[in-house]
Coordinates of C-alpha atoms in Angstrom, one line a residue:
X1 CA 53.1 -116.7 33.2
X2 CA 52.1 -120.3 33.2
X3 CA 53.0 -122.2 36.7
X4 CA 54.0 -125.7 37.3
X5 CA 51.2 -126.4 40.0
X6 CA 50.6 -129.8 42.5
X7 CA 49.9 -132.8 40.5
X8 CA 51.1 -131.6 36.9
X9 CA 52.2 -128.6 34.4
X10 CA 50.2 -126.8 31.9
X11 CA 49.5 -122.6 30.6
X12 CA 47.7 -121.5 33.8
X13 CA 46.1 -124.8 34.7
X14 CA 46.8 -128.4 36.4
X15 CA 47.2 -131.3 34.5
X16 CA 48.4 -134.5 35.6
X17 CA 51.8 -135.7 34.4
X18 CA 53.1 -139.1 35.7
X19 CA 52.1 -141.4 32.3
X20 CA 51.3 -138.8 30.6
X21 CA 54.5 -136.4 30.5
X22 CA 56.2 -139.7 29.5
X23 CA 53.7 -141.1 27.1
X24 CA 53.7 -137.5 25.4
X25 CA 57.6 -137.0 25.5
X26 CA 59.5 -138.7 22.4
X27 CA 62.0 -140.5 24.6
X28 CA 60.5 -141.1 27.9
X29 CA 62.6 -142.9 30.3
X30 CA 63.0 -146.6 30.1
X31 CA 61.7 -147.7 33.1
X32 CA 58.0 -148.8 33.0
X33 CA 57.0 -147.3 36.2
X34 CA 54.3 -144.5 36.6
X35 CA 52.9 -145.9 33.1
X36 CA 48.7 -145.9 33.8
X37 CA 46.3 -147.0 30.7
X38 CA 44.1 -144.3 32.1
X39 CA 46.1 -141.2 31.2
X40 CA 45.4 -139.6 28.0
X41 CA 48.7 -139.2 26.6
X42 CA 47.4 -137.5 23.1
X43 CA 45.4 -134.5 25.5
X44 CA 48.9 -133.9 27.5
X45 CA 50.2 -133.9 24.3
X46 CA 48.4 -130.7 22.9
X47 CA 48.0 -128.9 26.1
X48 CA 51.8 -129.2 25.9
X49 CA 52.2 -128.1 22.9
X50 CA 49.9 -125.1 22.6
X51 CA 51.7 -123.5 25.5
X52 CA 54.4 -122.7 23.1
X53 CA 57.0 -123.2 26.0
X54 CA 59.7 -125.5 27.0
X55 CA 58.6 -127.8 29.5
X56 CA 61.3 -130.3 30.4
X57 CA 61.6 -132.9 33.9
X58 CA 64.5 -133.4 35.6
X59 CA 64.8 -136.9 37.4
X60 CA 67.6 -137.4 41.0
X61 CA 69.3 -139.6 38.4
X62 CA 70.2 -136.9 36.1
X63 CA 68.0 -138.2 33.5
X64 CA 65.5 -136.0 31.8
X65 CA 62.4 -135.7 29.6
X66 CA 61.4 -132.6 26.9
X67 CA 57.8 -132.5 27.2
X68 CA 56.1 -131.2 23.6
X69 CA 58.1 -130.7 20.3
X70 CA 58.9 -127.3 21.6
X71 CA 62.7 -128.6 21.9
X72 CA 62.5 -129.4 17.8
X73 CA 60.3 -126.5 16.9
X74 CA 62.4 -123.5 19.4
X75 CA 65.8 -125.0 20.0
X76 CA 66.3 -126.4 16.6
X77 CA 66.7 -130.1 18.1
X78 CA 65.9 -133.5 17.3
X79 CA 63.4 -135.7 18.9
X80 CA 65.7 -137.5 20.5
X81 CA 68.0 -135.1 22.2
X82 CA 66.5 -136.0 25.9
X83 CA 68.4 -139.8 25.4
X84 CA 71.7 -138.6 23.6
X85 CA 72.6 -135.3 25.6
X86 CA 72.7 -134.0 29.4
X87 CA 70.6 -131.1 30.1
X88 CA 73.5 -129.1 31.8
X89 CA 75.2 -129.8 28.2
X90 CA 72.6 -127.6 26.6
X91 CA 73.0 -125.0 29.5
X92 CA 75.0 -121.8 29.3
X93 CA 77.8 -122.2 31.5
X94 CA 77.6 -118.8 33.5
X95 CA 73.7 -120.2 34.3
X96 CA 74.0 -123.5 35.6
X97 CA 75.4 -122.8 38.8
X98 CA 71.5 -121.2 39.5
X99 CA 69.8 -124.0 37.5
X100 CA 71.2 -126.8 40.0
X101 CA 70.5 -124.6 42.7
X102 CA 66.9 -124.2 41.6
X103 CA 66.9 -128.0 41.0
X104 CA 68.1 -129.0 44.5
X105 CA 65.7 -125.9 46.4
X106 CA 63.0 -128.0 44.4
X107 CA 63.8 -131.9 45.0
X108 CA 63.8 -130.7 48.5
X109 CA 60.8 -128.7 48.9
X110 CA 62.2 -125.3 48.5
X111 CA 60.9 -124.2 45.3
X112 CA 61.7 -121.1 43.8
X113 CA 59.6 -117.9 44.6
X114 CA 60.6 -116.3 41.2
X115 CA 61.4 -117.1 37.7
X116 CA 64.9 -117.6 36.9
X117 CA 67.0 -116.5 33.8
X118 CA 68.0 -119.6 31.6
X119 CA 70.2 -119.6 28.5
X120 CA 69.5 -122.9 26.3
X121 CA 71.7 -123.2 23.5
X122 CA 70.0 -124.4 20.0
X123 CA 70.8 -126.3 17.5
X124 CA 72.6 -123.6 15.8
X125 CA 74.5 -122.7 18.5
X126 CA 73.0 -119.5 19.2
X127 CA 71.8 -119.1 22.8
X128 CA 68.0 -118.4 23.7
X129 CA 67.0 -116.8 27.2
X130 CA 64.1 -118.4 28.7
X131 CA 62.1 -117.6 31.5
X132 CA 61.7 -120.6 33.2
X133 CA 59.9 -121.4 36.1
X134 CA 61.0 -124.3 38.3
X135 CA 58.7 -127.0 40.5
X136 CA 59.6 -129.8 42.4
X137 CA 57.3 -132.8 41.7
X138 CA 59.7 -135.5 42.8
X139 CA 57.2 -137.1 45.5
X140 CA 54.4 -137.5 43.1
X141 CA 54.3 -140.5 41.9
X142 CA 52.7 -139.4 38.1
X143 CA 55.9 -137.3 38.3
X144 CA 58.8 -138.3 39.9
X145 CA 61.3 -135.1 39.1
X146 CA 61.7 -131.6 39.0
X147 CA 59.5 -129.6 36.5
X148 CA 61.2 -126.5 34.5
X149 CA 59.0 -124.6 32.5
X150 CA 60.7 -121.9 29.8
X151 CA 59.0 -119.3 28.1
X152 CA 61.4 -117.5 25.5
X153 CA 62.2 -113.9 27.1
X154 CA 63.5 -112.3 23.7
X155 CA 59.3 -112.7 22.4
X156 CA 57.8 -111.6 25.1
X157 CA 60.0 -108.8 25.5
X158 CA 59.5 -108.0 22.0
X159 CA 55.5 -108.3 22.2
X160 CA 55.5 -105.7 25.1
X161 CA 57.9 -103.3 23.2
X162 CA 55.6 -103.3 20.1
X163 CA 52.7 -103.5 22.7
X164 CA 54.4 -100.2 24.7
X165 CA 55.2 -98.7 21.4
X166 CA 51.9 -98.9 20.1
X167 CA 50.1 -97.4 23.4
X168 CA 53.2 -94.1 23.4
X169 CA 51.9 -94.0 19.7
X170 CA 47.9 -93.9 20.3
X171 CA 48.7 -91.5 23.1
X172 CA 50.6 -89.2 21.3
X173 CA 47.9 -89.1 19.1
X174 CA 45.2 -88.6 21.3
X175 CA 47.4 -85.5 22.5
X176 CA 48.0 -83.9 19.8
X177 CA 44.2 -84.1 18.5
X178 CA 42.3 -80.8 18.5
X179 CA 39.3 -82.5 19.1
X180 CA 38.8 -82.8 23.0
X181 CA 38.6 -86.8 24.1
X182 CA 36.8 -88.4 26.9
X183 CA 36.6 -91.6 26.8
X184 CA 34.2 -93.3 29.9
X185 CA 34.4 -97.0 30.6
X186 CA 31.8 -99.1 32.0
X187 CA 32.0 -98.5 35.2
X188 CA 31.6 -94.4 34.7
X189 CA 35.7 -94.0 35.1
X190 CA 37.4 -91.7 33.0
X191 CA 40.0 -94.1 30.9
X192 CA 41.6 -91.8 28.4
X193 CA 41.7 -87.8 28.3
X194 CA 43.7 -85.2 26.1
X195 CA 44.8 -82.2 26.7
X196 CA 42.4 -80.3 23.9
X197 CA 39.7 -81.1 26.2
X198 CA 41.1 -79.7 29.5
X199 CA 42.0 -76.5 27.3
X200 CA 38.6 -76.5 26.0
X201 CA 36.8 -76.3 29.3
X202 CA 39.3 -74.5 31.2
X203 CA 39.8 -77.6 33.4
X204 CA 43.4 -77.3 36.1
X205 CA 45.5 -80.0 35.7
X206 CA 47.1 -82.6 33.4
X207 CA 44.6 -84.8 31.4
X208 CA 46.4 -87.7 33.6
X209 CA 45.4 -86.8 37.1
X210 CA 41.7 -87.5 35.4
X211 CA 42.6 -91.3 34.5
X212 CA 40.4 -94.0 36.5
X213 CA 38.4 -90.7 38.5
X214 CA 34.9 -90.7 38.0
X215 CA 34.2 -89.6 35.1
X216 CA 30.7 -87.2 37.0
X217 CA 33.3 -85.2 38.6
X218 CA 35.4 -84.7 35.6
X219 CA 31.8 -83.7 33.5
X220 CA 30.8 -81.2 36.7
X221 CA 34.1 -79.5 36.0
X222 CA 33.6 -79.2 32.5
X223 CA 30.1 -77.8 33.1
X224 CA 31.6 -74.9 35.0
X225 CA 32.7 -73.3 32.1
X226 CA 29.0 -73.3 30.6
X227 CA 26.5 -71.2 31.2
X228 CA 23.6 -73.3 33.4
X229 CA 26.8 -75.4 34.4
X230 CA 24.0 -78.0 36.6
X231 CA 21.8 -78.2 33.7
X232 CA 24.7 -79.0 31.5
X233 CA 26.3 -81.2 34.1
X234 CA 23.0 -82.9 33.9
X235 CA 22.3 -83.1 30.1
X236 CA 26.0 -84.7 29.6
X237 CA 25.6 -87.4 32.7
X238 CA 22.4 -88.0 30.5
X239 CA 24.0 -88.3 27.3
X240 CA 27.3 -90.4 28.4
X241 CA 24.6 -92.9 30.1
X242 CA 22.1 -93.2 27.5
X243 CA 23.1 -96.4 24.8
X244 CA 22.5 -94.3 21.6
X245 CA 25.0 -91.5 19.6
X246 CA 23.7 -88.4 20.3
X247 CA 25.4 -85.7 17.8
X248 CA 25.4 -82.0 17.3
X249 CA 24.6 -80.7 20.5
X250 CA 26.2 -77.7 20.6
X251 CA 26.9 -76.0 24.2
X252 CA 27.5 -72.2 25.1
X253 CA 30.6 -71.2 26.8
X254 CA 30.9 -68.9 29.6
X255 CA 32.9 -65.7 27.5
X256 CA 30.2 -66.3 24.4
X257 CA 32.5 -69.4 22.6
X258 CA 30.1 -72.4 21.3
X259 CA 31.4 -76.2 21.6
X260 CA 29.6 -78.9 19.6
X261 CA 29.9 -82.6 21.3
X262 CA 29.1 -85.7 19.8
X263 CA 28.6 -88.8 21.9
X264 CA 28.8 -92.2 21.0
X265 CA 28.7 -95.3 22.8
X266 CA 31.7 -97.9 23.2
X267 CA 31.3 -101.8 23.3
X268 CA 28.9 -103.6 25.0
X269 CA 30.1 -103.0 28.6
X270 CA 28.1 -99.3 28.7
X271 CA 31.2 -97.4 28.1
X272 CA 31.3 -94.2 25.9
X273 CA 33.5 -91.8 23.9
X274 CA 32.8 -88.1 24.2
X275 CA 34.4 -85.9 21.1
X276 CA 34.3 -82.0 21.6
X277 CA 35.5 -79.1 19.7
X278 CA 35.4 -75.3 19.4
X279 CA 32.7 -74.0 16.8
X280 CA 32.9 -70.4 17.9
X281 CA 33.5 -69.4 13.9
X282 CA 31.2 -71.6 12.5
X283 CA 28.3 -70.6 14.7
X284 CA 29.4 -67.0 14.4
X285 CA 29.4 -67.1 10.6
X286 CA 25.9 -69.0 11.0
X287 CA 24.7 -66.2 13.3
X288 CA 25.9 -63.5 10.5
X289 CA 24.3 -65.3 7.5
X290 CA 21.0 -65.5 9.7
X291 CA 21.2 -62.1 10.1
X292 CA 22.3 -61.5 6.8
X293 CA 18.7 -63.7 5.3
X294 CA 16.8 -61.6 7.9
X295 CA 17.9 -57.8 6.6
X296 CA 17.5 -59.5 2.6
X297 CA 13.6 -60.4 3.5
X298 CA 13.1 -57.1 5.0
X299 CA 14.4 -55.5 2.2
X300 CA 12.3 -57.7 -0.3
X301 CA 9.4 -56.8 2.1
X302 CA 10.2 -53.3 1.8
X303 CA 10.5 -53.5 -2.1
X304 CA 7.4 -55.5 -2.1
X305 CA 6.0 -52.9 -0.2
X306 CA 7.3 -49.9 -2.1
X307 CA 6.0 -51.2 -5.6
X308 CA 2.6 -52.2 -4.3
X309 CA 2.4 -48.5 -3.2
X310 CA 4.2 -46.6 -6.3
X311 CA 1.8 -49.2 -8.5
X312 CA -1.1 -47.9 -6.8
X313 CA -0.6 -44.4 -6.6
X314 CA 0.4 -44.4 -10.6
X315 CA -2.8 -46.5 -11.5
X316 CA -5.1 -44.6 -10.4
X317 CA -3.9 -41.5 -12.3
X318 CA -3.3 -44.0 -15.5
X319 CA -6.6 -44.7 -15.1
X320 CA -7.9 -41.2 -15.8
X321 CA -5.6 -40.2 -18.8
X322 CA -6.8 -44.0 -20.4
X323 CA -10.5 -43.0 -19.6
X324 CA -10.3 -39.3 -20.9
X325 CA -8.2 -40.1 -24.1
X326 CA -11.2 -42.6 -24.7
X327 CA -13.5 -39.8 -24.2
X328 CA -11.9 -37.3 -26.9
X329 CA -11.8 -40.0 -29.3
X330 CA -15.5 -40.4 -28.8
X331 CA -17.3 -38.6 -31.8
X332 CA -19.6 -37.3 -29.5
X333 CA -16.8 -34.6 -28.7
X334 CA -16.5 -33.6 -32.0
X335 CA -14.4 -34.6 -35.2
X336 CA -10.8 -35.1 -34.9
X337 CA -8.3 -34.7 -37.9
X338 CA -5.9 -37.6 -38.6
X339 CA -3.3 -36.2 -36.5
X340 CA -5.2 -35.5 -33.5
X341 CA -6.6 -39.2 -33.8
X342 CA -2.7 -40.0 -34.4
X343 CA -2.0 -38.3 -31.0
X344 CA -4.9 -40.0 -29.1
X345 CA -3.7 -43.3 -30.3
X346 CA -0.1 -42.8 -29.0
X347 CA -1.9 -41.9 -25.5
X348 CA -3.7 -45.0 -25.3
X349 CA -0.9 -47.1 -26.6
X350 CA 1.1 -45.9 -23.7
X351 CA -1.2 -45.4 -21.2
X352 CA -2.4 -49.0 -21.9
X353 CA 1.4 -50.2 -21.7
X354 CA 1.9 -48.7 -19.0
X355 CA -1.1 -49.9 -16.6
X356 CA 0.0 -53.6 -18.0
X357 CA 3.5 -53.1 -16.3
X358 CA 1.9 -52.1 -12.8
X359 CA -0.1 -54.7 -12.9
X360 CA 2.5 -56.9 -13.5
X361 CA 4.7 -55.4 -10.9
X362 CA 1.8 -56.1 -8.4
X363 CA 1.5 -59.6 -9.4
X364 CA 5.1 -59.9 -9.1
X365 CA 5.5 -58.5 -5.8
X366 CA 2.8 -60.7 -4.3
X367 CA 4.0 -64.1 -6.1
X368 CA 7.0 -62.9 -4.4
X369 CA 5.5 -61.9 -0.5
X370 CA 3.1 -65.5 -1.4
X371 CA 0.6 -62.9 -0.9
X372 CA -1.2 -64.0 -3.9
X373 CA -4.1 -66.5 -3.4
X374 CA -4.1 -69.7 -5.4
X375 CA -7.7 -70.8 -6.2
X376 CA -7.6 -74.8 -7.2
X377 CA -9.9 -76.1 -8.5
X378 CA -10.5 -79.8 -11.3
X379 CA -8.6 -79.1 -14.8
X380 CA -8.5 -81.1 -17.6
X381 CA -5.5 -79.6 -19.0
X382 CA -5.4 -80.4 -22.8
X383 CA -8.8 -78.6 -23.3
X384 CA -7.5 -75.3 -21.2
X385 CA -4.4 -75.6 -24.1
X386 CA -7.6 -76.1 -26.9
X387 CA -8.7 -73.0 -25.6
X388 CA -5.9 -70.8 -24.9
X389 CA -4.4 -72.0 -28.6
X390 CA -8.2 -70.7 -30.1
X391 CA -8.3 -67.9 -28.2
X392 CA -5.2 -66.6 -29.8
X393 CA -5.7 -68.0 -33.6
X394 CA -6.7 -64.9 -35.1
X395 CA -4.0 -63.0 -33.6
X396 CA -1.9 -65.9 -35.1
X397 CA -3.8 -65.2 -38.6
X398 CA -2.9 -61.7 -38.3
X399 CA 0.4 -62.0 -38.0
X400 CA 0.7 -65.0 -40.6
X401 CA 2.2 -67.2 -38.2
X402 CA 0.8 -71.0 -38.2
X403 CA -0.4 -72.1 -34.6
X404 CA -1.5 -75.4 -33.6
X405 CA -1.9 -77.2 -30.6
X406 CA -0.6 -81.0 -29.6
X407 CA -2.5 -82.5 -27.0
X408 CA -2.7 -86.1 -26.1
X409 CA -4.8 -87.7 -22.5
X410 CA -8.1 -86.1 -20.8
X411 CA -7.1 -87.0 -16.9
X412 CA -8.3 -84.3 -14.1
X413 CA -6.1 -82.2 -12.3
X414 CA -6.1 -79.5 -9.4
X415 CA -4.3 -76.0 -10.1
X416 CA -5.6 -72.3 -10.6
X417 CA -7.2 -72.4 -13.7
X418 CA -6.9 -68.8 -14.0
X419 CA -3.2 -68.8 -13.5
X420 CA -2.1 -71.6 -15.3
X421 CA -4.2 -69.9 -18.3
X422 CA -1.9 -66.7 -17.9
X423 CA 1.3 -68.9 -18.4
X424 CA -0.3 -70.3 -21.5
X425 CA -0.8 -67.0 -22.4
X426 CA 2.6 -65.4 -21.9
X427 CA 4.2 -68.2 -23.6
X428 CA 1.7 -68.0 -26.8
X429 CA 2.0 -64.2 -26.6
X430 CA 6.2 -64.2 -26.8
X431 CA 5.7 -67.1 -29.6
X432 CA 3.6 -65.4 -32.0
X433 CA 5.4 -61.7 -30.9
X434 CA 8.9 -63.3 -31.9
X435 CA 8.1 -65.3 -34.6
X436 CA 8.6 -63.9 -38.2
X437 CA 5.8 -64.2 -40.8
X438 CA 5.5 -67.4 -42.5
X439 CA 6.8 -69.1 -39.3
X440 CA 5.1 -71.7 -36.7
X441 CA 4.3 -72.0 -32.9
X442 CA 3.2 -75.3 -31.7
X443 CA 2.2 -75.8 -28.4
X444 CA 2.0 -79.3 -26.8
X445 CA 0.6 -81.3 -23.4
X446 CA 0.9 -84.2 -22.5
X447 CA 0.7 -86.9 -19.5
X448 CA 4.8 -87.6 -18.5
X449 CA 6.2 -88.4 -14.9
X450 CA 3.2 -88.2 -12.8
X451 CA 2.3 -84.6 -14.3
X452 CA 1.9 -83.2 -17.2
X453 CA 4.4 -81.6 -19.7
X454 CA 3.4 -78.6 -21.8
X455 CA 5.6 -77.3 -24.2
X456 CA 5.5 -73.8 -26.7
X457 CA 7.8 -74.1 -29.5
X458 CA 8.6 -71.7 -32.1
X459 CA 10.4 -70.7 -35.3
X460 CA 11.4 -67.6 -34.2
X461 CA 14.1 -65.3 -33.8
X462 CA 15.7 -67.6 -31.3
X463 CA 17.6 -66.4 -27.7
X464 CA 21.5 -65.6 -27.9
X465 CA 23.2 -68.0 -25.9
X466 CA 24.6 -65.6 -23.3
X467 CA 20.8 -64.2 -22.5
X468 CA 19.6 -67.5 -21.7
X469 CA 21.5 -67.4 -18.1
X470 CA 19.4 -64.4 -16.8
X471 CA 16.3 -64.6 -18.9
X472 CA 14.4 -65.3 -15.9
X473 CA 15.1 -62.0 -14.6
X474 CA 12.9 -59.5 -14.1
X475 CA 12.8 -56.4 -16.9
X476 CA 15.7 -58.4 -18.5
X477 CA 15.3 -58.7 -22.4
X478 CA 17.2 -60.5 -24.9
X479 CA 19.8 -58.4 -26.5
X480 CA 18.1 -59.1 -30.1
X481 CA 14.9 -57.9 -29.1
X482 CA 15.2 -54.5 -28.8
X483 CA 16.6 -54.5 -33.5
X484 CA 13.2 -56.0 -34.1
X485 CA 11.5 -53.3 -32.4
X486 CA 9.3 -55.8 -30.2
X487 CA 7.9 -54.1 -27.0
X488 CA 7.3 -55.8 -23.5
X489 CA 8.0 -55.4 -19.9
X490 CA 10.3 -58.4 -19.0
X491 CA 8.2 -59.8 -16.5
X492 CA 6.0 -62.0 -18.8
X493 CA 8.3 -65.1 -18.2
X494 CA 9.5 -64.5 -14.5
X495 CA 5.4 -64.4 -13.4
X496 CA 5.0 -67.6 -15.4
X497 CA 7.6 -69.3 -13.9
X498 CA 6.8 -68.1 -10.1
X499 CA 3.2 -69.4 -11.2
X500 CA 4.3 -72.6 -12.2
X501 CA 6.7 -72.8 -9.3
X502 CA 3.9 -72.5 -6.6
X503 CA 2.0 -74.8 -8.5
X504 CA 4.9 -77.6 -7.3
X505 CA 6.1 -77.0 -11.2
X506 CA 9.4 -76.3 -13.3
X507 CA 10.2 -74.6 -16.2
X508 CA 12.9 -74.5 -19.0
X509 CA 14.0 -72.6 -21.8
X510 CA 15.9 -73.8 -24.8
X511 CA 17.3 -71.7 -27.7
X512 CA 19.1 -71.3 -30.8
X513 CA 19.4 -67.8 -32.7
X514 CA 17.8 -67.6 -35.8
X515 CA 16.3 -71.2 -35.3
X516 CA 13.5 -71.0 -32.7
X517 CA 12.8 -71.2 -28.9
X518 CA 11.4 -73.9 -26.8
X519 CA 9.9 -73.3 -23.3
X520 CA 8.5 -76.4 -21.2
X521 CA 6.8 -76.5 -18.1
X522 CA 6.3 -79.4 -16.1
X523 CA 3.4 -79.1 -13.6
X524 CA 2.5 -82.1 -11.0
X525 CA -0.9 -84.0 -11.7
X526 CA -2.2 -83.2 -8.0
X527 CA -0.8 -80.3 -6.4
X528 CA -3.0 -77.9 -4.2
X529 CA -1.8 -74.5 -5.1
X530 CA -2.9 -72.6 -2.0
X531 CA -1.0 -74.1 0.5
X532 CA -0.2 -72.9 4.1
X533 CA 1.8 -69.9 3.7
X534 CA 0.4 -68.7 0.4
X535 CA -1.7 -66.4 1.2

């Protein structure tokens, strides 16, 4: 609270009144004494006024002065009131026994200790309680009375209420959280602790006996229920003191439970606020989708391993029937009738089918183990589509299906020339396999997006709408395929797209049945394709 101090009256600071109390009050007394030219009567004036208070001096004649406008702007009065109206008047009844007490304990140098209880009745007629303060200035000659100083109880009391309310409210808060608190001032004291963290870390007591203790002591206690509990201690006196956030560290409990705390500093005065929480579940679940990712790649390394092995032990016997079946049909071995050259031709057929499909479940396995070695080397990628379209135009003729090629730009690239090639190839090969006679297969490249973009598009029989989904599956075929007695593994597209995938690539498919299919790749215009890891 403001005091009246030696030599003047202000909010917490001396000021001198003398000339200037009178000069700033509205109806100073008559008299002309104690007027100086030095005062500054407009500076009084404000200090005054900002105080938001009643300031008022009482004089031994009974006279007084009101000090500010706080009179007009509190009590509802006029300017003049000090010259029309005794102070007493304005005092309720039951308090001015202890006002003229205070008034005399002050005129003769007994001023007192405390603040006494004033009721001043306003304009209205309503009565407001003011604090008042009372000092006896009556020697000083910039004075010359007895200085009462009123600030209005009812706000104050109502600005610690809301104040008090507010602080139950945060508290309450903070209490119920289920997020352990710590909040750390400056000067490394604990300042505001909840319950969830004393729970958390098995620490005795309320989280009040920790308020203004040093917040070390608190972290050593904490550490105890951690496994290293001095290397923990340590690491959180680290992170507390250290001006950063620091989040995510995650902490292992004594009894196998995980807590996560995140840090993060408070103000400029080196304070910090600690949050911590159990992530037992989440870490668990972590833990069992870890494990779960490890038993998947052992099983895709066993299936990796299995095909290589069944692919190789079926080739080599594959091998044999293709080699002998080329033997009988030699003429060397003697004539064959049409039937027996029928028969030979369905061996070879098959046996030539089926030494494509382990060889394409051995590429597939080792896209998939990255295995396979990438060999890069400078492309210019329209002429490896020249050539791939011409390599494939009299199978095209054959089948009386029109293929041309769309190529625009001559800039170099790196990939495997050799693998790239194959996509070309299983795209051009589906085209002209699923594209009626009298139909067309245009394939296109050309520079976009810092790549390239090749595209193979056909008239074709098209790709029902609920195939598209898992036609990158491997041995999956189109529902339609099967009527117009088109064979094929189902692996032609999933080994392109791996290809073009470990090229740094995508690829797309769009289709309408009975209109056509599109597929587009887009590869990258630099990309090493044996990177670390693929081999």
């Amino acid at each position: 609270m403001a005091e009246v101090t030696d030599g003047g009256v202000a909010a917490g600071r001396a000021v001198t009144v003398g000339a200037a109390a009178r000069a700033a009050a509205p109806s100073a007394r008559p008299e002309p004494r104690l007027v100086r030219g030095s005062e500054r009567p407009e500076l009084f004036r404000a200090v005054v006024e900002a105080a938001r208070a009643a300031v008022a001096i009482v004089y031994p004649d009974g006279s007084w002065t009101a000090l500010g406008d706080t009179f007009t702007r509190g009590l509802g009065h006029s300017a003049d009131l000090p010259a029309r109206t005794r102070l007493l008047s304005l005092i309720h009844p039951a308090d001015r026994r202890s006002v003229l007490e205070a008034f005399r304990a002050a005129r003769d140098g007994r001023e007192p200790a405390q603040s006494i209880p004033v009721r001043v009745r306003t304009a209205q007629g309503s009565w407001l309680e003011l604090a008042t303060t009372v000092r006896g200035r009556v020697h000083d000659p910039d004075v010359g009375g007895v200085v009462y100083y009123g600030v209005e109880v009812g706000r104050a009391r109502d600005a610690e209420r809301a104040l008090s309310e507010t602080d139950e409210g945060l508290e309450r808060l903070i209490e119920t959280l289920a997020v352990g608190i710590l909040l750390v001032d400056g000067g490394g004291r604990v300042a505001v602790t909840n319950r969830a963290l004393i729970e958390l870390f098995d620490v005795p007591g309320p989280p009040h006996r920790y308020h203004g203790t040093d917040a070390r002591a608190l972290l050593r206690r904490m550490a105890g229920a951690m496994r290293a509990p001095d290397r923990v201690a340590d690491r959180l006196d680290r992170l507390l003191a250290e001006p950063w956030t620091a989040l995510d560290t995650d902490l292992m409990l004594v009894g196998g439970r995980v807590v996560e705390i995140d840090v993060v500093p408070v103000g400029a005065g080196g304070g910090a606020l600690l949050h911590a929480w159990d992530v037992t579940a989440r870490a668990n679940a972590q833990r069992s989708l870890e494990e779960r990712n490890e038993a998947l790649s052992a099983l895709v390394a066993a299936k990796n391993e299995f095909v290589a092995s069944v692919s190789h032990e079926l080739r080599s016997p594959l091998t044999s029937v293709v080699t002998f079946s080329n033997l009988l049909a030699q003429p060397d071995w003697g004539e064959l009738d049409d039937e027996q050259r029928q028969f030979i031709e369905v061996i070879q057929r098959n046996a030539d089918r089926l030494l494509r499909l382990i060889e394409d479940l051995l590429l597939l396995s080792r896209l998939e183990a990255r295995t396979l070695q990438f060999v890069p080397s400078r492309v210019i990628l329209p002429d490896l589509v020249r050539s791939a379209v011409a390599e494939r135009a009299p199978i095209a003729q054959a089948a009386d299906v029109t293929l041309k090629a769309e190529v625009s730009g001559d800039a170099v690239m790196s990939c495997d020339e050799l693998r790239v090639n194959q996509v070309l190839g299983n795209l051009i090969g589906n085209a002209l396999k699923f594209t009626p006679a009298g139909g067309q297969v245009t394939v296109r490249c050309h520079p976009a997006a810092d790549g390239w973009r090749l595209s193979v598009t056909d008239s074709g029989i098209g790709i029902p709408s609920e195939d598209l989904d898992r036609i990158f599956e491997a041995f999956h075929r189109a529902s339609n395929v099967e009527k117009h007695s088109h064979p094929g593994t189902g692996l032609g597209l999933v080994i392109s797209k791996a290809i073009v995938e470990r090229h740094g690539g995508l690829m797309e498919i769009t289709s309408e049945l009975g209109r056509g299919t599109t597929v587009a790749v887009w590869l990258p215009q630099r990309r090493v394709g044996d990177r670390e890891g693929d081999r």
